[in-house]
mmCIF file of C-alpha atoms in Angstrom:
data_model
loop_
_atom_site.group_PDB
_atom_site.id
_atom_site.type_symbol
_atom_site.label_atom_id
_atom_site.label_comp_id
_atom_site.label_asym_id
_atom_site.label_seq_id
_atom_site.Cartn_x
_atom_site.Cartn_y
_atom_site.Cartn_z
ATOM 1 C CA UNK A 1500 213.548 152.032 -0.486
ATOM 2 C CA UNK A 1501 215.560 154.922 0.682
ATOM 3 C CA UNK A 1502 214.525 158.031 -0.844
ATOM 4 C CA UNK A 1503 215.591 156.905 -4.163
ATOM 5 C CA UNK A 1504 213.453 157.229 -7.711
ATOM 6 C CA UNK A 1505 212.524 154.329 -9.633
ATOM 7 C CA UNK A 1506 211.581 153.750 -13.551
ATOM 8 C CA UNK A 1507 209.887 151.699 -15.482
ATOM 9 C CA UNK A 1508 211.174 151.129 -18.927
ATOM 10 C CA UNK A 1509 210.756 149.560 -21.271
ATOM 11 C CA UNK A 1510 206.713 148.347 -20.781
ATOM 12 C CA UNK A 1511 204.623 148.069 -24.114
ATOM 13 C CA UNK A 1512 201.079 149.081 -23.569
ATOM 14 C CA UNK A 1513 197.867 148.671 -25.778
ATOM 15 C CA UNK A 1514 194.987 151.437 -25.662
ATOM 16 C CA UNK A 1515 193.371 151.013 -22.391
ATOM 17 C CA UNK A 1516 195.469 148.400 -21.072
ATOM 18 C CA UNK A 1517 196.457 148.210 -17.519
ATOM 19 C CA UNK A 1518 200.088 147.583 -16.072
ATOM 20 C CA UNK A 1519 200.873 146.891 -11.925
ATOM 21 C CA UNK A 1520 203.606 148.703 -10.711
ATOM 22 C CA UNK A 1521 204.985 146.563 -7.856
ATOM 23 C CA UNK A 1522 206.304 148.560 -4.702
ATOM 24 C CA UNK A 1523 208.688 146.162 -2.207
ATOM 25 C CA UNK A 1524 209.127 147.748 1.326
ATOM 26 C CA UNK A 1525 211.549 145.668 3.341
ATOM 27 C CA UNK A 1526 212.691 148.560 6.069
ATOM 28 C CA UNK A 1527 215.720 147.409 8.039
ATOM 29 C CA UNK A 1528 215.360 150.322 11.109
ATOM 30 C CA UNK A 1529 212.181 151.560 12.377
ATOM 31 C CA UNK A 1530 211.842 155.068 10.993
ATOM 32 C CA UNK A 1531 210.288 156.765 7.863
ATOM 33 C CA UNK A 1532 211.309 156.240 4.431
ATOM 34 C CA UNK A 1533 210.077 158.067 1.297
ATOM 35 C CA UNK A 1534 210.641 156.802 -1.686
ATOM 36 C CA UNK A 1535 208.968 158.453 -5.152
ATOM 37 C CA UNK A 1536 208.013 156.103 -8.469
ATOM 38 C CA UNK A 1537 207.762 158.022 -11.740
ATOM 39 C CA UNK A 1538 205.998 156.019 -14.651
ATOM 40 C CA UNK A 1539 206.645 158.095 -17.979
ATOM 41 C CA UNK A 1540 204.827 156.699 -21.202
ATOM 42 C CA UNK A 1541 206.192 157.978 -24.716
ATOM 43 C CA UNK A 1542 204.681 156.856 -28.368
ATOM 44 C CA UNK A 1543 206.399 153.583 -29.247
ATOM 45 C CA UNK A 1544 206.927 154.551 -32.556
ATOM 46 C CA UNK A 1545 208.954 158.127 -30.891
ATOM 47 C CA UNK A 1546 206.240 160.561 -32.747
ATOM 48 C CA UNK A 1547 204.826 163.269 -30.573
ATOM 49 C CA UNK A 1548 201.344 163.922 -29.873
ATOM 50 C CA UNK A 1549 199.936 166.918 -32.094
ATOM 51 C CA UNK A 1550 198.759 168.832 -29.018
ATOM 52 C CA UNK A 1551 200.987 172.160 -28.175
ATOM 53 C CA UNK A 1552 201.491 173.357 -24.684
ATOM 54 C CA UNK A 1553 201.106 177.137 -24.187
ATOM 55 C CA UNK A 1554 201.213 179.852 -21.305
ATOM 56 C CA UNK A 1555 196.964 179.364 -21.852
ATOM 57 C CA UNK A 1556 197.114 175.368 -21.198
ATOM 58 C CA UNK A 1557 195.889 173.616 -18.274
ATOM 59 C CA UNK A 1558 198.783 173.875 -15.681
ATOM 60 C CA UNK A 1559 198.034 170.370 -14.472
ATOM 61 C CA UNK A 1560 198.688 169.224 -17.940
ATOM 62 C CA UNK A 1561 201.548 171.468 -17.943
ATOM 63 C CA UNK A 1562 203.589 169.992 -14.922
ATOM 64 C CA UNK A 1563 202.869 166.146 -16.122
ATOM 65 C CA UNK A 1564 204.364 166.785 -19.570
ATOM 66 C CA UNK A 1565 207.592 166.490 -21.405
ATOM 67 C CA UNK A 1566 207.427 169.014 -24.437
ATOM 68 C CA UNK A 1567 209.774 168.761 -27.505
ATOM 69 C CA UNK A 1568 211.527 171.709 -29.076
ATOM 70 C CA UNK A 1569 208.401 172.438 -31.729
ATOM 71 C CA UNK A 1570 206.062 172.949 -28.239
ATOM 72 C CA UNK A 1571 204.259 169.132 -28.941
ATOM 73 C CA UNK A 1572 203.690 166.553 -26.302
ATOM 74 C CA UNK A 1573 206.734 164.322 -26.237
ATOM 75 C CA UNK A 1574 205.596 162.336 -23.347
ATOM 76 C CA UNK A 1575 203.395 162.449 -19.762
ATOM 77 C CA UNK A 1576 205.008 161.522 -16.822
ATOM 78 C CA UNK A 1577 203.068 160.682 -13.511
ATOM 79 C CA UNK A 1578 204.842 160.864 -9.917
ATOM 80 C CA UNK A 1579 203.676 158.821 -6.944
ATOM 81 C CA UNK A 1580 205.308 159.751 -3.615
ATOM 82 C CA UNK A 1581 205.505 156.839 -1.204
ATOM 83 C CA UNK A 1582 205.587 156.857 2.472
ATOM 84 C CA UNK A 1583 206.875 153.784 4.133
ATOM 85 C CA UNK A 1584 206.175 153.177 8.053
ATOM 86 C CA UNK A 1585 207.518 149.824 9.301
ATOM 87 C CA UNK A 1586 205.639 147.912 11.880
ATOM 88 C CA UNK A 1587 207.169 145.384 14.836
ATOM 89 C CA UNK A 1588 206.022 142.346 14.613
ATOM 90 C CA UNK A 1589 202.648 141.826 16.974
ATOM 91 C CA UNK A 1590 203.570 141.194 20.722
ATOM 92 C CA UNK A 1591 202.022 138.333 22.887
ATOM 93 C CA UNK A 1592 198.601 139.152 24.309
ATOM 94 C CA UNK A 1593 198.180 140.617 27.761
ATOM 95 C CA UNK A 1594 194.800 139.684 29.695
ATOM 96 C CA UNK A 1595 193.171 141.610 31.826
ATOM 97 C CA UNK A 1596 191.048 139.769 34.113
ATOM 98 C CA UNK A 1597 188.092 140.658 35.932
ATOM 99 C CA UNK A 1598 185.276 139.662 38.046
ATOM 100 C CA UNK A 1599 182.051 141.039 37.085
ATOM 101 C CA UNK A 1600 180.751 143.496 38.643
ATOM 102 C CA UNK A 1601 183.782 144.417 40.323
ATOM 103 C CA UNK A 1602 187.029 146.909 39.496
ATOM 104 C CA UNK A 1603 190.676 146.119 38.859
ATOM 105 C CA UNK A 1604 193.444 147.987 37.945
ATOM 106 C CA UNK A 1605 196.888 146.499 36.147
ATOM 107 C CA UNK A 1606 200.222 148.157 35.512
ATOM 108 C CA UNK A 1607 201.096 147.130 31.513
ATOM 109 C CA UNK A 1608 204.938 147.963 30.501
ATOM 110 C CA UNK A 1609 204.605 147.925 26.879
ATOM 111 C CA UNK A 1610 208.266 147.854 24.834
ATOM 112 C CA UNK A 1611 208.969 149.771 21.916
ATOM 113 C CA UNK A 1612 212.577 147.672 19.999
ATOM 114 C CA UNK A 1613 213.980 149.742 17.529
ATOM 115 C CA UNK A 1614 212.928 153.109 17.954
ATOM 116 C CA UNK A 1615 215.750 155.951 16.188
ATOM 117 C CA UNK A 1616 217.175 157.482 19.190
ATOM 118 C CA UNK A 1617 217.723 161.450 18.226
ATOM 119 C CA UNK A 1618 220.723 161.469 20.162
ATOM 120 C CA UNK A 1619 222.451 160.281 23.589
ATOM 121 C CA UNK A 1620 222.877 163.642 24.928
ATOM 122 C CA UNK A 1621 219.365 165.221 23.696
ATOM 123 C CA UNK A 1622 217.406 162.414 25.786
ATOM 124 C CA UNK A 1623 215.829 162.910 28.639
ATOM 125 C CA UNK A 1624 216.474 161.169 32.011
ATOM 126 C CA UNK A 1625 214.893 157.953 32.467
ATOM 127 C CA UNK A 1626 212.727 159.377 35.918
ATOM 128 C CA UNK A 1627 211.211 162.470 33.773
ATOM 129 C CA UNK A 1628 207.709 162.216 33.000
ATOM 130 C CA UNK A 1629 205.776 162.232 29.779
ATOM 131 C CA UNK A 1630 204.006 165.349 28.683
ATOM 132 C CA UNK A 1631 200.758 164.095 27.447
ATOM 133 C CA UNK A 1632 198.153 165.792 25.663
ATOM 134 C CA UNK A 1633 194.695 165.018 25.278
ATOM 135 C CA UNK A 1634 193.892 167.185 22.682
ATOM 136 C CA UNK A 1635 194.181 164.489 20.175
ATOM 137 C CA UNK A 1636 190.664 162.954 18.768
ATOM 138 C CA UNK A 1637 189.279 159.474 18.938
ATOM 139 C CA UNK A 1638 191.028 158.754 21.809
ATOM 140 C CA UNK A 1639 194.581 159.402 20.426
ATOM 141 C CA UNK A 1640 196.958 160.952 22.686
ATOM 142 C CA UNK A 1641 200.493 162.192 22.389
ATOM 143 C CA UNK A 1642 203.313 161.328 23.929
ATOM 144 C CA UNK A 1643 206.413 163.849 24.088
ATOM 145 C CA UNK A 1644 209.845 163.729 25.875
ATOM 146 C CA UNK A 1645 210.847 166.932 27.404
ATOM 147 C CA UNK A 1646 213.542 167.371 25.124
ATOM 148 C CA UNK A 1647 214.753 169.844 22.279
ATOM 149 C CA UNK A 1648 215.176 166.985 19.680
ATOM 150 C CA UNK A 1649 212.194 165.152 20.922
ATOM 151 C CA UNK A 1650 210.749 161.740 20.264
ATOM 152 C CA UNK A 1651 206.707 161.527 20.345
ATOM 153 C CA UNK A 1652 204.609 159.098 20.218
ATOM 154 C CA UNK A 1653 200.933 158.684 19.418
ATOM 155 C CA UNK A 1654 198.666 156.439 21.031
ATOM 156 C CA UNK A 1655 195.171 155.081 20.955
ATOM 157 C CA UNK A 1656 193.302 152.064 21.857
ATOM 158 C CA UNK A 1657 191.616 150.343 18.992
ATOM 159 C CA UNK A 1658 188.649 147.566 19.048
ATOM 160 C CA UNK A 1659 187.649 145.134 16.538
ATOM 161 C CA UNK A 1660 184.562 146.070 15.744
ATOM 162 C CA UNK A 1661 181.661 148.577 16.873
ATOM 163 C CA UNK A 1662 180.152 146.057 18.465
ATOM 164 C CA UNK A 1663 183.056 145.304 20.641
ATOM 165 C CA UNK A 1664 183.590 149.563 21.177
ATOM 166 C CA UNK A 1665 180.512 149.690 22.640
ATOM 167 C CA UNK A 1666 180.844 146.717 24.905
ATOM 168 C CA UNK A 1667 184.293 148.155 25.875
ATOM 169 C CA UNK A 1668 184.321 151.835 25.837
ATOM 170 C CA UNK A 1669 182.811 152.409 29.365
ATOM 171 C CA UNK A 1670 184.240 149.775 31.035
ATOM 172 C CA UNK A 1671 187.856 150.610 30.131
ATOM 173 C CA UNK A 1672 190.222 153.356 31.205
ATOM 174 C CA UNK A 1673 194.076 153.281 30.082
ATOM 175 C CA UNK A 1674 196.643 156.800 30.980
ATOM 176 C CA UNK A 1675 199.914 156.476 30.549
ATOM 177 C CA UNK A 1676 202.209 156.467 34.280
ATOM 178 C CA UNK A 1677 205.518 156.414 33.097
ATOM 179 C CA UNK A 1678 208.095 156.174 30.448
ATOM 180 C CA UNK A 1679 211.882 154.771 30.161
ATOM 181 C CA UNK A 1680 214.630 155.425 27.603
ATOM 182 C CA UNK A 1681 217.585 152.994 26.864
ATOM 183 C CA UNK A 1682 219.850 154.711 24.378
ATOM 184 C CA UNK A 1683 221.994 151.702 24.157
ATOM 185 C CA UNK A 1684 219.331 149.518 23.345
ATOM 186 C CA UNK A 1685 216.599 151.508 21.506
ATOM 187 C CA UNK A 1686 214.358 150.777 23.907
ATOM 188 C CA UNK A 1687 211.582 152.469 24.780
ATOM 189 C CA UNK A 1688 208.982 151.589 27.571
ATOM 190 C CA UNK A 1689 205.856 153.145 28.209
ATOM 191 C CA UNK A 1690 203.959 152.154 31.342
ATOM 192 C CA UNK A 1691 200.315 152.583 31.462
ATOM 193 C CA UNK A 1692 197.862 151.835 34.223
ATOM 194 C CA UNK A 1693 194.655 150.135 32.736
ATOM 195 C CA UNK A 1694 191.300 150.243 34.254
ATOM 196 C CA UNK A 1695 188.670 147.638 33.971
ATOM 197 C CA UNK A 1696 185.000 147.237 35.569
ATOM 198 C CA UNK A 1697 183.361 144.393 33.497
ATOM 199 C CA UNK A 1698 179.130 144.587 34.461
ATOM 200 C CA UNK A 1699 178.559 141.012 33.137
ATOM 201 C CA UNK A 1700 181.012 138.008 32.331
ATOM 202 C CA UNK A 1701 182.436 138.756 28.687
ATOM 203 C CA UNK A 1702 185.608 137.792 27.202
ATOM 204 C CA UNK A 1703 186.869 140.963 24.425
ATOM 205 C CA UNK A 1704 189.923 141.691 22.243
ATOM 206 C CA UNK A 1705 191.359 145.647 21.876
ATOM 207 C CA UNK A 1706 194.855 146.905 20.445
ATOM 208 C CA UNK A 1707 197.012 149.455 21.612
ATOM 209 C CA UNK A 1708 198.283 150.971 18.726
ATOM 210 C CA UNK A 1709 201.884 153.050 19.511
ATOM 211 C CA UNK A 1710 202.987 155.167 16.485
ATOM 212 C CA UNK A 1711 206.281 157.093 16.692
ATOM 213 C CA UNK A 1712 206.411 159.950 15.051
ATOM 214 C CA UNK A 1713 209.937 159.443 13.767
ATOM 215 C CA UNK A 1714 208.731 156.032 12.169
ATOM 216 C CA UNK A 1715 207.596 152.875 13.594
ATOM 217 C CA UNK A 1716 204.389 151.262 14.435
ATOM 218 C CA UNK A 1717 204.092 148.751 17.460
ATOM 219 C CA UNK A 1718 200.621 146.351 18.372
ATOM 220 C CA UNK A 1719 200.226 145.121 21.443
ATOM 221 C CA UNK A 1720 197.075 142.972 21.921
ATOM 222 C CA UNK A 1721 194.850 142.903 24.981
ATOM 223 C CA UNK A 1722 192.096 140.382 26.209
ATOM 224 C CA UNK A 1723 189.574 141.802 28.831
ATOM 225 C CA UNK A 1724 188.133 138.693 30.313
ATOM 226 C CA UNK A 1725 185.426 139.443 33.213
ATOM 227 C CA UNK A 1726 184.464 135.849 34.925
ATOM 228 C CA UNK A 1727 181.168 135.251 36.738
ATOM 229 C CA UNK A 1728 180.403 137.638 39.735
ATOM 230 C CA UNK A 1729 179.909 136.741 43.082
ATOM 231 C CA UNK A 1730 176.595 135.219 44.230
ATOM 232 C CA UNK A 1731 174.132 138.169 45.825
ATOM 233 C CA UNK A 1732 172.529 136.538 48.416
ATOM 234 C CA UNK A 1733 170.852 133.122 49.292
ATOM 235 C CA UNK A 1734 167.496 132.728 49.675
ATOM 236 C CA UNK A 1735 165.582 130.505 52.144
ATOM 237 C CA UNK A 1736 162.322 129.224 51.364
ATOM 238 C CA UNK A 1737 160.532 127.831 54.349
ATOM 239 C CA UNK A 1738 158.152 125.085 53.580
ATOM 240 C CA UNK A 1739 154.277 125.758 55.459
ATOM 241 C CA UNK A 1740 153.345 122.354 54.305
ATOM 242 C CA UNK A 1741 152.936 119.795 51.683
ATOM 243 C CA UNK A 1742 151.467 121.133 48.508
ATOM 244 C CA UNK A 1743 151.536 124.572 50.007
ATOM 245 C CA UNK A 1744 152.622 127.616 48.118
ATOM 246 C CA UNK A 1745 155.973 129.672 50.303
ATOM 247 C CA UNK A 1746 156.599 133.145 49.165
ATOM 248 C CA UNK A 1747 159.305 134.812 49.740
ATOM 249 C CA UNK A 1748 160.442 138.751 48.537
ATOM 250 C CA UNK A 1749 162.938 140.113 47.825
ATOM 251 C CA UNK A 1750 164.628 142.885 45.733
ATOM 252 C CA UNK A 1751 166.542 143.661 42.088
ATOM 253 C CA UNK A 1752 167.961 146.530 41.723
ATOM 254 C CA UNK A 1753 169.337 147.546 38.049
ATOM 255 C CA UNK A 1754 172.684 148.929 37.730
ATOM 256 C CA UNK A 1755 171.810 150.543 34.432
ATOM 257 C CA UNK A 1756 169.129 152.664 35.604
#
C-alpha cells in the first residue's frame, strides 16, 4: 500500500456480527509506507439514527460521525492508520566459537540490501565513523551518519528467551567498529566487533536486530558455541601399597565467588 485509502462497501452486517478486514503488505523497497483503512457502516435500509449531534455531544462521537442535514446520525465511520515496515529476509547464521573458560573476539560485517539512500551527494565518505549513542534502553543503540540528510539505524541484540538472556548477557559484548556506504548498490555495512567469554561449554542462539529509521528491518542470527575447556591439571596418585588408602590434595577455586 502506498499511502492510499481503502473502503469497504458493500458488507451486510447482522447486530453483533463480526467482519475481518484483510490488510496485504507486499513492499517492493525497504522504507516506510502508511497506508489508512476507513470502514463506514450506514442503515441498510438508508434511515438515520434518531440521535442529534450538538455543540454539547461527546466530541469523540462527533469526529466518527457523518450527520445529515436535519443534525441525525447518517452513518459512523472508523479510521485505522497503518504503518508498514518491510523486513529482509533472515541471513545465514554466524557462530561464534569459544573455548570455555577462555576469551575471543570476532569481527562480524553485517549487510544491510536495500536501504533508501537520501541522496549521493548528502552521504558521507565511506572512512567516516558512526556516531553512536548509548542513550538508548535495553541495549538499543543508534546509529547516525554524519550527514545533514542522515540515515540512522537502531540496533540491539535480542535472545530467545530469559533463560537464554541470562546465560548470555555477561558473557557477551558487541560495539559497533565501522560502517560502509555503497550508493550504487544500497548497501550498507556495519562492522561490529563481538566479544565472547563462555564459563562452561554451552551452545546459544541471539539476533541482531538492525532497524533503519527510514524503513527496513534486517535479522541476522548468531550461535555462541563454547566447547569443553582445557584440562587443569593432572593428578598423580602414588600407590603406598596394596589395599592401602593414597591421598592426595589439592585445590578448587570458584570463579563465581
Amino acid at each position: 500500500y502506498h499511502n492510499n485509502m481503502f473502503c469497504l462497501a458493500g458488507i451486510r452486517l447482522a447486530p453483533k456480527e463480526k467482519v475481518e478486514v484483510p490488510v496485504l503488505f507486499m513492499p517492493a523497497e525497504m522504507k516506510i509506507y502508511k497506508a489508512v483503512v476507513v470502514i463506514h457502516v450506514a442503515r441498510e435500509n438508508g434511515e438515520n439514527w434518531p440521535y442529534k449531534v450538538t455543540t454539547g455531544s461527546n466530541t469523540d462521537l462527533i469526529r466518527n460521525v457523518t450527520v445529515a442535514e436535519n443534525g441525525e446520525t447518517q452513518g459512523i465511520v472508523w479510521i485505522y492508520p497503518i504503518n508498514g515496515t518491510p523486513e529482509a529476509p533472515q541471513q545465514k547464521s554466524v557462530m561464534i566459537r569459544c573455548q570455555a573458560r577462555q576469551r575471543v573476539e570476532q569481527r562480524v560485517e553485517l549487510l544491510l540490501i536495500g536501504v533508501i539512500m537520501p541522496g549521493a551527494t548528502a552521504l558521507p565518505d565511506a572512512g567516516n565513523s558512526a556516531e553512536v549513542s548509548t542513550d538508548e534502553p535495553s541495549n538499543t543503540t543508534e546509529v547516525t551518519a554524519g550527514s545533514s540528510a542522515t540515515l540512522e539505524f537502531l540496533y540491539e541484540l535480542q535472545y530467545q528467551s530469559d533463560e537464554i538472556r541470562s546465560q548470555l548477557e555477561s558473557l557477551v559484548g558487541m560495539q559497533l567498529v565501522e560502517k560502509e556506504w555503497d550508493t550504487e548498490s544500497r548497501i550498507v555495512t556495519l562492522i561490529f566487533n563481538v566479544v565472547f567469554t563462555p564459563s562452561k561449554p554451552m551452545r546459544n542462539e541471539a539476533t541482531i536486530i538492525i532497524q533503519c529509521t527510514a524503513g527496513g528491518l534486517w535479522k541476522f542470527p548468531l550461535v555462541f558455541i563454547a566447547t569443553e575447556p582445557e584440562v587443569d591439571d593432572v593428578i598423580n596418585i602414588e600407590a603406598v601399597g596394596l589395599n592401602k588408602e593414597s591421598i592426595v590434595g589439592f585445590k578448587l577455586t570458584s570463579q563465581t565467588g
